[in-house]
Amino acid sequence: MPLAILAVNFMLMNPVTIRKALLNDLDTLLEFEKGIMEFERPIDVTIKEGDDIHYYDLAALIASPDAEVVVAEQGGELIGSGYAHIVDSKPYLKHQKHAHLGFMYVKPERRGKAVNKLIIEALQQWALSKNIIELRLEVYYNNPGAIRAYEKVGFMPLLLEMRMELPKKKSL
């Protein structure tokens, strides 16, 4: 049987499900976080080196009533993640609060199969259940694959944050 047919059969027999993350998922979620950081370090030279660096307090996000951490599961294996966290919007915006999406991760071998779309749809539903009408996220400008994935589900570019590293002060 051709490999493509085997892959389709696997997807049909093992659908991707999205569920709320649990504290006992934490070891896998920390591996996902490590995968995100390894991917982003070459893109962002300001990220520190080391295994003790974390973007997220995942246990606090899982426990927070203002956040929803979800995982994508297929065949008993966690293959992706994401969170929505309700935060205050800038006072000049039309909405008082919005949901910030983060921790968006899909295992490399499962990318391109709409897993990210399922995660975002679940987070959209959660945000709507909390009367939130705006989602926002951050993505590196030089990560075209992620940008395309977010645009496919309805996100559009809004603001480009820029940075400049200043030269170190010379000591006398």
PDB file of C-alpha atoms in Angstrom:
ATOM      1  CA  MET A   1       0.000   0.000   0.000  1.00  0.00           C
ATOM      2  CA  PRO A   2       1.428   3.451  -0.905  1.00  0.00           C
ATOM      3  CA  LEU A   3       2.682   5.587   1.973  1.00  0.00           C
ATOM      4  CA  ALA A   4       0.122   8.364   1.282  1.00  0.00           C
ATOM      5  CA  ILE A   5      -2.765   5.907   1.642  1.00  0.00           C
ATOM      6  CA  LEU A   6      -1.284   4.556   4.876  1.00  0.00           C
ATOM      7  CA  ALA A   7      -1.056   8.109   6.227  1.00  0.00           C
ATOM      8  CA  VAL A   8      -4.700   8.836   5.343  1.00  0.00           C
ATOM      9  CA  ASN A   9      -5.812   5.560   6.924  1.00  0.00           C
ATOM     10  CA  PHE A  10      -3.849   6.406  10.082  1.00  0.00           C
ATOM     11  CA  MET A  11      -5.533   9.833  10.272  1.00  0.00           C
ATOM     12  CA  LEU A  12      -8.992   8.306   9.782  1.00  0.00           C
ATOM     13  CA  MET A  13      -8.431   5.562  12.343  1.00  0.00           C
ATOM     14  CA  ASN A  14      -6.654   7.898  14.773  1.00  0.00           C
ATOM     15  CA  PRO A  15      -8.326  11.302  14.622  1.00  0.00           C
ATOM     16  CA  VAL A  16      -6.727  14.281  16.321  1.00  0.00           C
ATOM     17  CA  THR A  17      -8.584  15.334  19.441  1.00  0.00           C
ATOM     18  CA  ILE A  18      -8.129  18.563  21.340  1.00  0.00           C
ATOM     19  CA  ARG A  19      -8.485  18.551  25.101  1.00  0.00           C
ATOM     20  CA  LYS A  20      -7.661  20.690  28.098  1.00  0.00           C
ATOM     21  CA  ALA A  21      -4.099  20.120  29.291  1.00  0.00           C
ATOM     22  CA  LEU A  22      -3.604  18.444  32.654  1.00  0.00           C
ATOM     23  CA  LEU A  23      -0.769  18.802  35.125  1.00  0.00           C
ATOM     24  CA  ASN A  24       0.282  15.225  34.360  1.00  0.00           C
ATOM     25  CA  ASP A  25       0.953  16.386  30.752  1.00  0.00           C
ATOM     26  CA  LEU A  26       3.617  18.770  32.057  1.00  0.00           C
ATOM     27  CA  ASP A  27       6.698  16.691  31.131  1.00  0.00           C
ATOM     28  CA  THR A  28       5.600  16.521  27.486  1.00  0.00           C
ATOM     29  CA  LEU A  29       4.589  20.194  27.499  1.00  0.00           C
ATOM     30  CA  LEU A  30       8.042  21.152  28.760  1.00  0.00           C
ATOM     31  CA  GLU A  31       9.533  19.185  25.854  1.00  0.00           C
ATOM     32  CA  PHE A  32       7.268  21.127  23.485  1.00  0.00           C
ATOM     33  CA  GLU A  33       8.479  24.384  25.056  1.00  0.00           C
ATOM     34  CA  LYS A  34      12.068  23.267  24.541  1.00  0.00           C
ATOM     35  CA  GLY A  35      11.252  22.533  20.886  1.00  0.00           C
ATOM     36  CA  ILE A  36       9.823  26.031  20.452  1.00  0.00           C
ATOM     37  CA  MET A  37      12.902  27.619  21.988  1.00  0.00           C
ATOM     38  CA  GLU A  38      15.323  25.541  19.897  1.00  0.00           C
ATOM     39  CA  PHE A  39      13.475  26.629  16.758  1.00  0.00           C
ATOM     40  CA  GLU A  40      13.369  30.298  17.785  1.00  0.00           C
ATOM     41  CA  ARG A  41      16.941  30.757  19.055  1.00  0.00           C
ATOM     42  CA  PRO A  42      18.402  31.131  15.536  1.00  0.00           C
ATOM     43  CA  ILE A  43      15.620  33.600  14.705  1.00  0.00           C
ATOM     44  CA  ASP A  44      16.002  35.681  17.880  1.00  0.00           C
ATOM     45  CA  VAL A  45      19.599  36.225  19.007  1.00  0.00           C
ATOM     46  CA  THR A  46      18.383  37.715  22.308  1.00  0.00           C
ATOM     47  CA  ILE A  47      17.131  34.390  23.712  1.00  0.00           C
ATOM     48  CA  LYS A  48      19.457  33.069  26.409  1.00  0.00           C
ATOM     49  CA  GLU A  49      21.176  29.718  26.054  1.00  0.00           C
ATOM     50  CA  GLY A  50      20.571  26.914  28.542  1.00  0.00           C
ATOM     51  CA  ASP A  51      18.012  24.307  29.502  1.00  0.00           C
ATOM     52  CA  ASP A  52      16.789  26.255  32.547  1.00  0.00           C
ATOM     53  CA  ILE A  53      15.184  28.987  30.416  1.00  0.00           C
ATOM     54  CA  HIS A  54      11.385  28.976  30.107  1.00  0.00           C
ATOM     55  CA  TYR A  55       8.958  31.132  28.175  1.00  0.00           C
ATOM     56  CA  TYR A  56       5.917  30.059  30.169  1.00  0.00           C
ATOM     57  CA  ASP A  57       4.802  29.066  33.645  1.00  0.00           C
ATOM     58  CA  LEU A  58       2.791  26.178  32.262  1.00  0.00           C
ATOM     59  CA  ALA A  59       1.564  24.862  35.626  1.00  0.00           C
ATOM     60  CA  ALA A  60       0.181  28.320  36.506  1.00  0.00           C
ATOM     61  CA  LEU A  61      -1.457  28.665  33.091  1.00  0.00           C
ATOM     62  CA  ILE A  62      -3.091  25.236  33.424  1.00  0.00           C
ATOM     63  CA  ALA A  63      -4.458  26.217  36.848  1.00  0.00           C
ATOM     64  CA  SER A  64      -5.559  29.754  35.901  1.00  0.00           C
ATOM     65  CA  PRO A  65      -9.253  30.522  35.349  1.00  0.00           C
ATOM     66  CA  ASP A  66      -8.102  33.222  32.890  1.00  0.00           C
ATOM     67  CA  ALA A  67      -6.204  30.796  30.676  1.00  0.00           C
ATOM     68  CA  GLU A  68      -6.890  27.663  28.700  1.00  0.00           C
ATOM     69  CA  VAL A  69      -4.017  25.352  27.790  1.00  0.00           C
ATOM     70  CA  VAL A  70      -4.969  22.699  25.271  1.00  0.00           C
ATOM     71  CA  VAL A  71      -3.191  19.725  23.773  1.00  0.00           C
ATOM     72  CA  ALA A  72      -3.691  17.907  20.504  1.00  0.00           C
ATOM     73  CA  GLU A  73      -3.685  14.154  20.960  1.00  0.00           C
ATOM     74  CA  GLN A  74      -3.563  11.418  18.354  1.00  0.00           C
ATOM     75  CA  GLY A  75      -3.382   7.721  19.031  1.00  0.00           C
ATOM     76  CA  GLY A  76      -2.673   8.382  22.712  1.00  0.00           C
ATOM     77  CA  GLU A  77       0.282  10.657  21.894  1.00  0.00           C
ATOM     78  CA  LEU A  78       0.445  14.382  22.542  1.00  0.00           C
ATOM     79  CA  ILE A  79       1.363  16.038  19.242  1.00  0.00           C
ATOM     80  CA  GLY A  80       0.651  19.730  19.793  1.00  0.00           C
ATOM     81  CA  SER A  81      -0.286  22.478  22.195  1.00  0.00           C
ATOM     82  CA  GLY A  82      -1.414  26.050  22.587  1.00  0.00           C
ATOM     83  CA  TYR A  83      -2.884  28.416  25.121  1.00  0.00           C
ATOM     84  CA  ALA A  84      -5.178  31.398  25.297  1.00  0.00           C
ATOM     85  CA  HIS A  85      -4.699  33.815  28.192  1.00  0.00           C
ATOM     86  CA  ILE A  86      -7.116  36.651  28.889  1.00  0.00           C
ATOM     87  CA  VAL A  87      -5.187  39.887  29.349  1.00  0.00           C
ATOM     88  CA  ASP A  88      -6.031  43.571  29.630  1.00  0.00           C
ATOM     89  CA  SER A  89      -6.004  45.422  26.333  1.00  0.00           C
ATOM     90  CA  LYS A  90      -4.449  48.837  25.889  1.00  0.00           C
ATOM     91  CA  PRO A  91      -6.837  51.482  27.255  1.00  0.00           C
ATOM     92  CA  TYR A  92      -7.222  53.123  23.835  1.00  0.00           C
ATOM     93  CA  LEU A  93      -8.572  49.960  22.146  1.00  0.00           C
ATOM     94  CA  LYS A  94     -12.275  49.246  21.611  1.00  0.00           C
ATOM     95  CA  HIS A  95     -12.149  46.049  23.667  1.00  0.00           C
ATOM     96  CA  GLN A  96     -11.137  45.979  27.335  1.00  0.00           C
ATOM     97  CA  LYS A  97      -9.666  42.477  27.239  1.00  0.00           C
ATOM     98  CA  HIS A  98      -8.416  40.050  24.628  1.00  0.00           C
ATOM     99  CA  ALA A  99      -7.036  36.539  24.587  1.00  0.00           C
ATOM    100  CA  HIS A 100      -3.339  36.280  23.856  1.00  0.00           C
ATOM    101  CA  LEU A 101      -2.409  33.016  22.140  1.00  0.00           C
ATOM    102  CA  GLY A 102       0.923  31.409  22.826  1.00  0.00           C
ATOM    103  CA  PHE A 103       2.741  28.089  23.209  1.00  0.00           C
ATOM    104  CA  MET A 104       1.610  27.156  19.713  1.00  0.00           C
ATOM    105  CA  TYR A 105       3.465  23.949  18.895  1.00  0.00           C
ATOM    106  CA  VAL A 106       2.948  20.951  16.657  1.00  0.00           C
ATOM    107  CA  LYS A 107       5.497  18.151  16.454  1.00  0.00           C
ATOM    108  CA  PRO A 108       7.516  18.581  13.241  1.00  0.00           C
ATOM    109  CA  GLU A 109       6.363  15.286  11.722  1.00  0.00           C
ATOM    110  CA  ARG A 110       2.692  16.268  12.256  1.00  0.00           C
ATOM    111  CA  ARG A 111       2.877  19.763  10.754  1.00  0.00           C
ATOM    112  CA  GLY A 112       0.878  20.607   7.645  1.00  0.00           C
ATOM    113  CA  LYS A 113      -2.047  18.412   8.726  1.00  0.00           C
ATOM    114  CA  ALA A 114      -4.316  21.138  10.188  1.00  0.00           C
ATOM    115  CA  VAL A 115      -3.429  20.341  13.816  1.00  0.00           C
ATOM    116  CA  ASN A 116      -2.657  24.013  14.517  1.00  0.00           C
ATOM    117  CA  LYS A 117      -6.053  24.941  13.038  1.00  0.00           C
ATOM    118  CA  LEU A 118      -7.820  22.546  15.431  1.00  0.00           C
ATOM    119  CA  ILE A 119      -5.916  23.983  18.396  1.00  0.00           C
ATOM    120  CA  ILE A 120      -6.804  27.563  17.416  1.00  0.00           C
ATOM    121  CA  GLU A 121     -10.463  26.651  16.871  1.00  0.00           C
ATOM    122  CA  ALA A 122     -10.621  25.162  20.379  1.00  0.00           C
ATOM    123  CA  LEU A 123      -9.014  28.285  21.835  1.00  0.00           C
ATOM    124  CA  GLN A 124     -11.427  30.492  19.862  1.00  0.00           C
ATOM    125  CA  GLN A 125     -14.383  28.616  21.349  1.00  0.00           C
ATOM    126  CA  TRP A 126     -12.970  28.963  24.859  1.00  0.00           C
ATOM    127  CA  ALA A 127     -12.394  32.709  24.360  1.00  0.00           C
ATOM    128  CA  LEU A 128     -15.935  33.180  23.072  1.00  0.00           C
ATOM    129  CA  SER A 129     -17.271  31.293  26.113  1.00  0.00           C
ATOM    130  CA  LYS A 130     -15.510  33.934  28.233  1.00  0.00           C
ATOM    131  CA  ASN A 131     -17.070  36.781  26.182  1.00  0.00           C
ATOM    132  CA  ILE A 132     -13.743  37.637  24.569  1.00  0.00           C
ATOM    133  CA  ILE A 133     -14.049  38.940  21.018  1.00  0.00           C
ATOM    134  CA  GLU A 134     -10.415  39.486  20.045  1.00  0.00           C
ATOM    135  CA  LEU A 135      -7.463  37.088  19.730  1.00  0.00           C
ATOM    136  CA  ARG A 136      -3.882  38.278  19.396  1.00  0.00           C
ATOM    137  CA  LEU A 137      -0.558  36.529  19.092  1.00  0.00           C
ATOM    138  CA  GLU A 138       3.058  37.270  18.351  1.00  0.00           C
ATOM    139  CA  VAL A 139       5.021  35.679  15.531  1.00  0.00           C
ATOM    140  CA  TYR A 140       8.519  36.380  14.272  1.00  0.00           C
ATOM    141  CA  TYR A 141       8.470  38.310  10.991  1.00  0.00           C
ATOM    142  CA  ASN A 142      11.062  35.892   9.566  1.00  0.00           C
ATOM    143  CA  ASN A 143       8.997  32.782  10.291  1.00  0.00           C
ATOM    144  CA  PRO A 144       6.932  32.637   7.088  1.00  0.00           C
ATOM    145  CA  GLY A 145       5.591  29.131   7.786  1.00  0.00           C
ATOM    146  CA  ALA A 146       3.988  30.243  11.039  1.00  0.00           C
ATOM    147  CA  ILE A 147       2.703  33.452   9.470  1.00  0.00           C
ATOM    148  CA  ARG A 148       1.016  31.469   6.673  1.00  0.00           C
ATOM    149  CA  ALA A 149      -0.510  29.041   9.193  1.00  0.00           C
ATOM    150  CA  TYR A 150      -1.994  31.910  11.213  1.00  0.00           C
ATOM    151  CA  GLU A 151      -3.236  33.728   8.121  1.00  0.00           C
ATOM    152  CA  LYS A 152      -4.990  30.525   6.976  1.00  0.00           C
ATOM    153  CA  VAL A 153      -7.159  30.634  10.104  1.00  0.00           C
ATOM    154  CA  GLY A 154      -7.949  34.338   9.850  1.00  0.00           C
ATOM    155  CA  PHE A 155      -5.161  36.264  11.576  1.00  0.00           C
ATOM    156  CA  MET A 156      -3.684  39.262   9.813  1.00  0.00           C
ATOM    157  CA  PRO A 157      -0.506  41.248  10.457  1.00  0.00           C
ATOM    158  CA  LEU A 158      -0.991  44.279  12.646  1.00  0.00           C
ATOM    159  CA  LEU A 159       2.246  45.661  14.076  1.00  0.00           C
ATOM    160  CA  LEU A 160       5.922  44.980  13.586  1.00  0.00           C
ATOM    161  CA  GLU A 161       8.010  45.343  16.738  1.00  0.00           C
ATOM    162  CA  MET A 162      11.559  46.433  16.036  1.00  0.00           C
ATOM    163  CA  ARG A 163      14.715  46.302  18.112  1.00  0.00           C
ATOM    164  CA  MET A 164      18.226  47.677  18.063  1.00  0.00           C
ATOM    165  CA  GLU A 165      21.135  46.467  20.113  1.00  0.00           C
ATOM    166  CA  LEU A 166      23.290  49.284  21.414  1.00  0.00           C
ATOM    167  CA  PRO A 167      27.052  48.959  21.606  1.00  0.00           C
ATOM    168  CA  LYS A 168      28.423  48.059  25.008  1.00  0.00           C
ATOM    169  CA  LYS A 169      29.924  50.928  26.921  1.00  0.00           C
ATOM    170  CA  LYS A 170      33.715  50.793  26.808  1.00  0.00           C
ATOM    171  CA  SER A 171      35.361  50.734  30.205  1.00  0.00           C
ATOM    172  CA  LEU A 172      38.255  53.075  30.892  1.00  0.00           C
TER     173      LEU A 172
END
